[in-house]
Short mmCIF file of C-alpha atoms and ligand atoms in Angstrom, two decimals:
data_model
loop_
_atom_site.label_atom_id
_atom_site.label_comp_id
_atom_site.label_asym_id
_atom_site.label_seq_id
_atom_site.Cartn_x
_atom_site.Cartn_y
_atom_site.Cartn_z
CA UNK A 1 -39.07 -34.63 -26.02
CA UNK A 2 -35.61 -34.71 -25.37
CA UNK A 3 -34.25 -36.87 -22.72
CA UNK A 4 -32.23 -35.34 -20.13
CA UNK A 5 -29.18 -37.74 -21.12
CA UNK A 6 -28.68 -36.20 -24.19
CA UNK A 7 -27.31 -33.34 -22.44
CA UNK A 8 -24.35 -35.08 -20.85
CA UNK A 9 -21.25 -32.59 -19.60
CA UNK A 10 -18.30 -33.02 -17.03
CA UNK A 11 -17.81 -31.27 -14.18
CA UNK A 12 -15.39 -31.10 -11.27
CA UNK A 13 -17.77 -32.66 -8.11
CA UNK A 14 -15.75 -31.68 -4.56
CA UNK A 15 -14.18 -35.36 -3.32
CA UNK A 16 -14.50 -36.67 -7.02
CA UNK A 17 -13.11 -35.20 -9.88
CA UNK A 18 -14.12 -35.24 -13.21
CA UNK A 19 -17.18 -36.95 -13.63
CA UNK A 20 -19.83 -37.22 -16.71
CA UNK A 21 -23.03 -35.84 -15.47
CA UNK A 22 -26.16 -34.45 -17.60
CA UNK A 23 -26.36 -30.80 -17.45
CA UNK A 24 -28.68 -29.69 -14.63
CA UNK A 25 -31.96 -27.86 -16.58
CA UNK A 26 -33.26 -24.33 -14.55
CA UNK A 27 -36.17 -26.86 -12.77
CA UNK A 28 -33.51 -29.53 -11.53
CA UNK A 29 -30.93 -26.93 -10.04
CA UNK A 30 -30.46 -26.49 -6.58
CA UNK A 31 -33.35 -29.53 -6.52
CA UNK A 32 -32.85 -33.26 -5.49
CA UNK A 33 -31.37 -35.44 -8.68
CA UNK A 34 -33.85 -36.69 -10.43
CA UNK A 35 -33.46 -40.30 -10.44
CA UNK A 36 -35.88 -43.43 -11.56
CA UNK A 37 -36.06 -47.55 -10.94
CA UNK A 38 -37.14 -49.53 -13.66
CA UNK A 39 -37.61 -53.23 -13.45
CA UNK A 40 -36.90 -55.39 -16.00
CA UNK A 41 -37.24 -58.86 -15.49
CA UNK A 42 -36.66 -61.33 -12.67
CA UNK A 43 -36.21 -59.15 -9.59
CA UNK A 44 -33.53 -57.15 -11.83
CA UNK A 45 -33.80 -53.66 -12.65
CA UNK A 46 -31.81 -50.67 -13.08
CA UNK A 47 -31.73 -47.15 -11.97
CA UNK A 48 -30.94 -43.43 -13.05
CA UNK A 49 -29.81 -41.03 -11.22
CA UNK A 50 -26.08 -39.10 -12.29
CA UNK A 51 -23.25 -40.77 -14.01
CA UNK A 52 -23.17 -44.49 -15.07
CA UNK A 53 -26.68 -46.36 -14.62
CA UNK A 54 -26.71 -48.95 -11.74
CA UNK A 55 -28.16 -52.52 -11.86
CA UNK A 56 -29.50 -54.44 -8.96
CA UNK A 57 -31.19 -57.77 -8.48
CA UNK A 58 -33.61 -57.18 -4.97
CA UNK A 59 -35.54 -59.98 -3.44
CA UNK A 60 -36.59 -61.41 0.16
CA UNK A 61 -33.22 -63.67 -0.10
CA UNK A 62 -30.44 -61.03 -1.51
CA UNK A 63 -29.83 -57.30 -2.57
CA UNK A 64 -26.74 -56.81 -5.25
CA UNK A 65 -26.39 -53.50 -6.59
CA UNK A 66 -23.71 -52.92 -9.73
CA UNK A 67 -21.97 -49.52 -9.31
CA UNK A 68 -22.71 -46.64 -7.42
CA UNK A 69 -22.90 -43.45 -9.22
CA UNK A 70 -22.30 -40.81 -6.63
CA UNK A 71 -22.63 -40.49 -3.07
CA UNK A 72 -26.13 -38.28 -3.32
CA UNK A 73 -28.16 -40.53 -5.74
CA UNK A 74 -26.27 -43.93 -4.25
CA UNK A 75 -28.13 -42.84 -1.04
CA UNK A 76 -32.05 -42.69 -2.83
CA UNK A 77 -30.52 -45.58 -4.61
CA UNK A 78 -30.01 -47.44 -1.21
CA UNK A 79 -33.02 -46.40 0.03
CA UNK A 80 -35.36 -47.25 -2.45
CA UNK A 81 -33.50 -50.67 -2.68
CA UNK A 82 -33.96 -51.51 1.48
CA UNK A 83 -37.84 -51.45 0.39
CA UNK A 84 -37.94 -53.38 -2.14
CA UNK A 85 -35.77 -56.11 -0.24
CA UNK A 86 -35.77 -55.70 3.11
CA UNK A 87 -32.30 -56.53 3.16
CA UNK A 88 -28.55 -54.87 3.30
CA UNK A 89 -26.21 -54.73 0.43
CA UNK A 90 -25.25 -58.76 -0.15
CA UNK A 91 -22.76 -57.55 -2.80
CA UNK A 92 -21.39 -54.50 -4.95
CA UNK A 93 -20.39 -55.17 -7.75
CA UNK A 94 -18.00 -52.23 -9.78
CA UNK A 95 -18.20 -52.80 -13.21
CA UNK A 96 -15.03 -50.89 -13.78
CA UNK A 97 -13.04 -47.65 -11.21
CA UNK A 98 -14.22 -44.52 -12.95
CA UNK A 99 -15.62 -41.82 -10.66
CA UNK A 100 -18.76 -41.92 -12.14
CA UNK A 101 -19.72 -46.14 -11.26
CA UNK A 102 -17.48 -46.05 -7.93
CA UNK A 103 -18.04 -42.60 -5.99
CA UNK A 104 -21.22 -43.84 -4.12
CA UNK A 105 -19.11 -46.87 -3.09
CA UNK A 106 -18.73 -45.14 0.13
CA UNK A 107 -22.39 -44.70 1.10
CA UNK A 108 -23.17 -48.45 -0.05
CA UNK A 109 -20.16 -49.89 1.79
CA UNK A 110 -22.62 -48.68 5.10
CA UNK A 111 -24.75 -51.69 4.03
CA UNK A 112 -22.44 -53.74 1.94
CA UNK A 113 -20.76 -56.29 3.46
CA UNK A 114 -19.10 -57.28 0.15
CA UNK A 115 -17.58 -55.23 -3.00
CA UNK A 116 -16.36 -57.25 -6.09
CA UNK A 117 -14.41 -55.87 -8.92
CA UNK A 118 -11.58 -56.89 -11.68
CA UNK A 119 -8.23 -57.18 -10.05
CA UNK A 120 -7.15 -54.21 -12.10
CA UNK A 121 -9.72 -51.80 -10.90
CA UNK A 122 -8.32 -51.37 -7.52
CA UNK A 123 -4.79 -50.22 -8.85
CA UNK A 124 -6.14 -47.95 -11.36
CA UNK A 125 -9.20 -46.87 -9.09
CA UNK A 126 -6.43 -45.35 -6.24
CA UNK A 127 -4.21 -44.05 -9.13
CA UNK A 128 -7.20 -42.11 -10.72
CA UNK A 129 -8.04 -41.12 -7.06
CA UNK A 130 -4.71 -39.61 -6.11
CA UNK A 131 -4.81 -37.49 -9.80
CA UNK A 132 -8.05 -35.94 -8.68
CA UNK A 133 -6.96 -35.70 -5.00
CA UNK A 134 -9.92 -37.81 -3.66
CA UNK A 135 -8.44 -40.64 -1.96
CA UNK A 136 -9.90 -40.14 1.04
CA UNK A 137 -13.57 -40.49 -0.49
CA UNK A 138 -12.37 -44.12 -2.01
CA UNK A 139 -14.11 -47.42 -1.20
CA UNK A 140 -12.33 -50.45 -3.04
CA UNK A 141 -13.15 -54.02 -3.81
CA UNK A 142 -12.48 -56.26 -1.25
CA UNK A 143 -12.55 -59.12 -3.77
CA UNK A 144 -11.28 -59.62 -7.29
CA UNK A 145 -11.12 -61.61 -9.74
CA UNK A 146 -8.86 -61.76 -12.90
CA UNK A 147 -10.92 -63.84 -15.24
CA UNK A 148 -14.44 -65.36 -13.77
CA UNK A 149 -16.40 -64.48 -10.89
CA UNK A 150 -19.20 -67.21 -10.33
CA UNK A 151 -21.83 -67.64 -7.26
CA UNK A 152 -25.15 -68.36 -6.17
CA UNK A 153 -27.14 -65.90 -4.40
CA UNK A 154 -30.37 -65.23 -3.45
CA UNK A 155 -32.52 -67.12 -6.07
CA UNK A 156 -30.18 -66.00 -8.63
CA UNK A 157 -26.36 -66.83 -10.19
CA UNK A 158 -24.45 -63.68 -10.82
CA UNK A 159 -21.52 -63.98 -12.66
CA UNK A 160 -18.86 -61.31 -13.47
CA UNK A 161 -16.57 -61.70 -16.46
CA UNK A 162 -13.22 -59.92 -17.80
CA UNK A 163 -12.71 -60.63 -21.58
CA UNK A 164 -8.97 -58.38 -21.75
CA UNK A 165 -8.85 -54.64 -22.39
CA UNK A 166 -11.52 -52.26 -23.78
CA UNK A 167 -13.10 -49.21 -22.63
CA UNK A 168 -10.24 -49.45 -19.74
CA UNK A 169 -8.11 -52.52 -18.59
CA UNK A 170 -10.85 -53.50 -15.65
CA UNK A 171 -14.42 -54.29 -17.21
CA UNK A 172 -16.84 -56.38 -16.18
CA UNK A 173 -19.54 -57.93 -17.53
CA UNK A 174 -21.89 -58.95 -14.84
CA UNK A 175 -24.96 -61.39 -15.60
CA UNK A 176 -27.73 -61.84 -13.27
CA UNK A 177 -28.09 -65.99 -15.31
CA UNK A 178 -31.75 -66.74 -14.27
CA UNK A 179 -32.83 -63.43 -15.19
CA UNK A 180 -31.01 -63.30 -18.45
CA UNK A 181 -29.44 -59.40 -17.47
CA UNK A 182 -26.15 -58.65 -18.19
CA UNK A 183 -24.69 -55.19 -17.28
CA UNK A 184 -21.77 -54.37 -19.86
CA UNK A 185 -20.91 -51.05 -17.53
CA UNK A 186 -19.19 -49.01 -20.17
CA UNK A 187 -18.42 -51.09 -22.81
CA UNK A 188 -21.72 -50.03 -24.67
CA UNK A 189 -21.88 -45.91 -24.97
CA UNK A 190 -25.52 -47.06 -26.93
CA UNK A 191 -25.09 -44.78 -29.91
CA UNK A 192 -22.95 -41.50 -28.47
CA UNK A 193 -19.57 -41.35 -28.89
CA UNK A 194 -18.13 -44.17 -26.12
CA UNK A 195 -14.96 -42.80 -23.81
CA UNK A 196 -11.48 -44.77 -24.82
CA UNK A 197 -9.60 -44.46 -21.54
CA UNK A 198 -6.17 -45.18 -22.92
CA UNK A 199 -4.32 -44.28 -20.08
CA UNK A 200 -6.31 -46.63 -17.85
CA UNK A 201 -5.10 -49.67 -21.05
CA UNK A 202 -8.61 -49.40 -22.58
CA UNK A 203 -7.63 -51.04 -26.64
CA UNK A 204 -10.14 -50.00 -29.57
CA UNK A 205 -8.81 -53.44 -31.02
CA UNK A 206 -9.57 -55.44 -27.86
CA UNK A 207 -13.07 -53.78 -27.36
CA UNK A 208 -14.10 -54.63 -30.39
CA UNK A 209 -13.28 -58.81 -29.35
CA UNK A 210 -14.36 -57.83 -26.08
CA UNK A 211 -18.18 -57.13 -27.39
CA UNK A 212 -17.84 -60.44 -29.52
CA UNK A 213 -17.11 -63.01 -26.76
CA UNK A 214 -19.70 -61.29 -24.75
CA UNK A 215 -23.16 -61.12 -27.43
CA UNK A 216 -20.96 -64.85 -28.03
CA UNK A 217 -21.64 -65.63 -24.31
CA UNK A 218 -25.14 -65.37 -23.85
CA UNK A 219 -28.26 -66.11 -25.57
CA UNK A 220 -30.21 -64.52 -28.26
CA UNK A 221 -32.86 -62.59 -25.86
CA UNK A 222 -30.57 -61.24 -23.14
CA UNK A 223 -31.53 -58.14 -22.02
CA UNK A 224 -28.39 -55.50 -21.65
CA UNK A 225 -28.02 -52.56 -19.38
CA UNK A 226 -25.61 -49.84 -20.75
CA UNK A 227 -23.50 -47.64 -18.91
CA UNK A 228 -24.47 -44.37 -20.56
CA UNK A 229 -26.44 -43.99 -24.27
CA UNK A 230 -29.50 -42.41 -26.42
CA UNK A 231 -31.23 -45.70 -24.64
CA UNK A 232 -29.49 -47.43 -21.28
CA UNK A 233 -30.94 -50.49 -22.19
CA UNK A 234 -31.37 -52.57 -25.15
CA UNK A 235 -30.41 -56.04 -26.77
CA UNK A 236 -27.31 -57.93 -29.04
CA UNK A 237 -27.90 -55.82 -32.25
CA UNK A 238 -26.67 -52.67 -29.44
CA UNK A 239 -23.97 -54.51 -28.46
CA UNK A 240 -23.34 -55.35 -32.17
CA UNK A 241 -23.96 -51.91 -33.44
CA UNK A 242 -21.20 -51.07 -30.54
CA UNK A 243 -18.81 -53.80 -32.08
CA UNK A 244 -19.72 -52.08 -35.51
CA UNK A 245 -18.61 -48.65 -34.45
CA UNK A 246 -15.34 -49.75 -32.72
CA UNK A 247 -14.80 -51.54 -35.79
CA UNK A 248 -15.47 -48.72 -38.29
CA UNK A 249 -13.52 -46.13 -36.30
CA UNK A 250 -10.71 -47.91 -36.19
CA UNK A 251 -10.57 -49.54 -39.80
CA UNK A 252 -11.12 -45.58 -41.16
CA UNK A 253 -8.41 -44.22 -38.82
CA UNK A 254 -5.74 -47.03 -39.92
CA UNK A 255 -6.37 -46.34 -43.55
CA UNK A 256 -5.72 -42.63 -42.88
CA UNK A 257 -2.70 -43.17 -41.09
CA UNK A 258 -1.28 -45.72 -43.61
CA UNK A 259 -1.98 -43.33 -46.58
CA UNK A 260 0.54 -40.49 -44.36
CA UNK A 261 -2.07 -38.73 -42.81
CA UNK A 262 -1.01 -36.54 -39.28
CA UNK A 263 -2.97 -36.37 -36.20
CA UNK A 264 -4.40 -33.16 -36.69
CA UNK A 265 -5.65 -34.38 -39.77
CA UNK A 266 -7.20 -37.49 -38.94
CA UNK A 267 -9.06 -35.24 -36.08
CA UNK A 268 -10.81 -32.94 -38.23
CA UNK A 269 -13.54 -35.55 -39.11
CA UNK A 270 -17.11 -35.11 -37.72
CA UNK A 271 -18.08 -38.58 -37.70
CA UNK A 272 -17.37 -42.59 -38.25
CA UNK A 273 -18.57 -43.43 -41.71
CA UNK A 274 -21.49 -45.23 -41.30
CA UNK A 275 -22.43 -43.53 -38.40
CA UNK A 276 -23.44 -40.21 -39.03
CA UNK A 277 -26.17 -40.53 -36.57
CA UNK A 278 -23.97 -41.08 -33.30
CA UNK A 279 -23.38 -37.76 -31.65
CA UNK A 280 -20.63 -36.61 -29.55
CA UNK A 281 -20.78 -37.79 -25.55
CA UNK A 282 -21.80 -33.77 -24.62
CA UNK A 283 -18.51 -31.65 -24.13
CA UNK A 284 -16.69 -34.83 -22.67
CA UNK A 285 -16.10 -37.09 -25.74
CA UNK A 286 -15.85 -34.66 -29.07
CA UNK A 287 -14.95 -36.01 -32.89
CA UNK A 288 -11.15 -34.41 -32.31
CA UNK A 289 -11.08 -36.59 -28.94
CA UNK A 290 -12.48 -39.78 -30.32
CA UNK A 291 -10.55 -39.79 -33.30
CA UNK A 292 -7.49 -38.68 -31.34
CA UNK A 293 -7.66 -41.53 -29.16
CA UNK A 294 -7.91 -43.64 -31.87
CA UNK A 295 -5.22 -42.86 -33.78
CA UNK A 296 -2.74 -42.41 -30.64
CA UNK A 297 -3.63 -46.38 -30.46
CA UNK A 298 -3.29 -47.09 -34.18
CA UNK A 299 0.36 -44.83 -34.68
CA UNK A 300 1.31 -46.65 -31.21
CA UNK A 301 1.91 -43.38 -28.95
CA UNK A 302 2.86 -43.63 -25.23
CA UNK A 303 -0.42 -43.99 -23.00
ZN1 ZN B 1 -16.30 -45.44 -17.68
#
């Protein structure tokens, strides 16, 4: 059977933009998203709904929820997370500003009394907002941090890390410690073609380090949820397979442009050696976009 995530496309959503969503199926239009929880360990779990897959850690003591999807399935997410904890929002935690992890920040923010995010994600969260003409449906962070955020809550220690540029130039890595959970947001597309947001600083080079310092950061078991992917969740060899990709799409694309060869050129290939089996990210992330973006980074062309 094929999951419903291999059928990702973007659309224009009214208040939001562009956002990655998988293409509604005759029996899911004009129905309620389908959405699922899923625990995995710990009082941590994740849910589906549309757009980037939230994490949450729910018990008696505390409720954190990382990202928000959209305003429709951040509401059943809110909902089914009040049962489980009894409890409002303690924090919300954006793993990065794209539409797709930060428009249900507004229906959240009704329980939260705390959002965290990278300093940069406020900056480039109104600047992506005024593009699409949606700052009025905008919740931001209310605190930041530029390299570590650290703190007990509940019975767990969260902790959200920035390791420099990569899929944009404000990603988290948040880690739920006693449960051994880390949500890398999108820095793992698990085995689809990953976005490269250049104009929002993301660095092909930088993600690359970026997935090393975090599989170097925690321990051999940790269990990792994934923004999008074939599979949302998984452990180090995804992240490393990640790493692997980065690392093969950009080592083929520097050769290509060292030996004279022009954009156009470098686009027409179908996939990263190696690789064959990663597919593109639906209509939204195509072989002539990801190999576009990558050589706009390696021939060092204006964001
Ligand atoms: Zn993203």
């Amino acid at each position: 059977m094929v999951s419903r995530r291999d059928f990702l496309e973007v659309v224009s959503v009214a208040g939001v933009g562009l956002v990655l969503v998988p293409r509604l199926g005759w029996s899911q239009a004009a129905t309620a998203p389908a959405t699922t929880f899923t625990d995995i360990r710990g009082g941590v779990g994740l849910f589906e709904g549309r757009g980037g897959t939230i994490g949450w850690y729910a018990s008696k003591d505390a409720l954190v929820v990382v990202d928000s999807q959209f305003p429709d399935t951040a509401r059943i997410c809110l909902d089914g997370l009040r049962q489980k904890s009894g409890r409002g929002v303690d924090l919300l935690v954006n793993t990065h500003h794209h539409g797709d992890h930060t428009a249900g920040n507004k229906t959240l923010k009704e329980a939260a009394t705390r959002v965290l995010a990278h300093a940069n994600v406020p900056g480039l969260q109104r600047r992506a907002a005024e593009e699409a003409k949606t700052l009025d449906a905008q919740v931001y962070a209310d605190r930041t941090f530029t390299d570590v955020w650290r703190e007990d809550i509940g019975g767990e220690t969260l902790r959200a890390q920035y390791y420099g540029p990569a899929h944009t130039s404000g990603d988290a890595v948040v880690t739920f410690e006693k449960a051994n959970v880390a949500h890398m947001g999108d820095l793992v597309f698990n085995r689809v073609f990953p976005f490269i947001d250049r104009k929002s600083g993301a660095s092909i080079a930088n993600w690359i380090v970026v997935l090393e310092k975090t599989v170097a950061a925690h321990v051999q078991d940790t269990q990792y949820i994934f923004g999008h992917g074939a599979s949302i969740r998984g452990g180090r060899a995804d992240v490393l397979a990640q790493r692997d990709f980065m690392t093969a799409l950009l080592e083929t694309v520097r050769k290509a442009h060292s030996a004279g060869e022009s954009k156009a050129e470098v686009q027409k290939r179908s996939a990263v050696p190696g690789f064959d089996t990663w597919k593109p990210l639906g209509t939204f992330v195509n072989a002539a976009s990801l190999f576009g973006t990558a050589y706009d980074e390696v021939a060092g062309a204006p964001r």
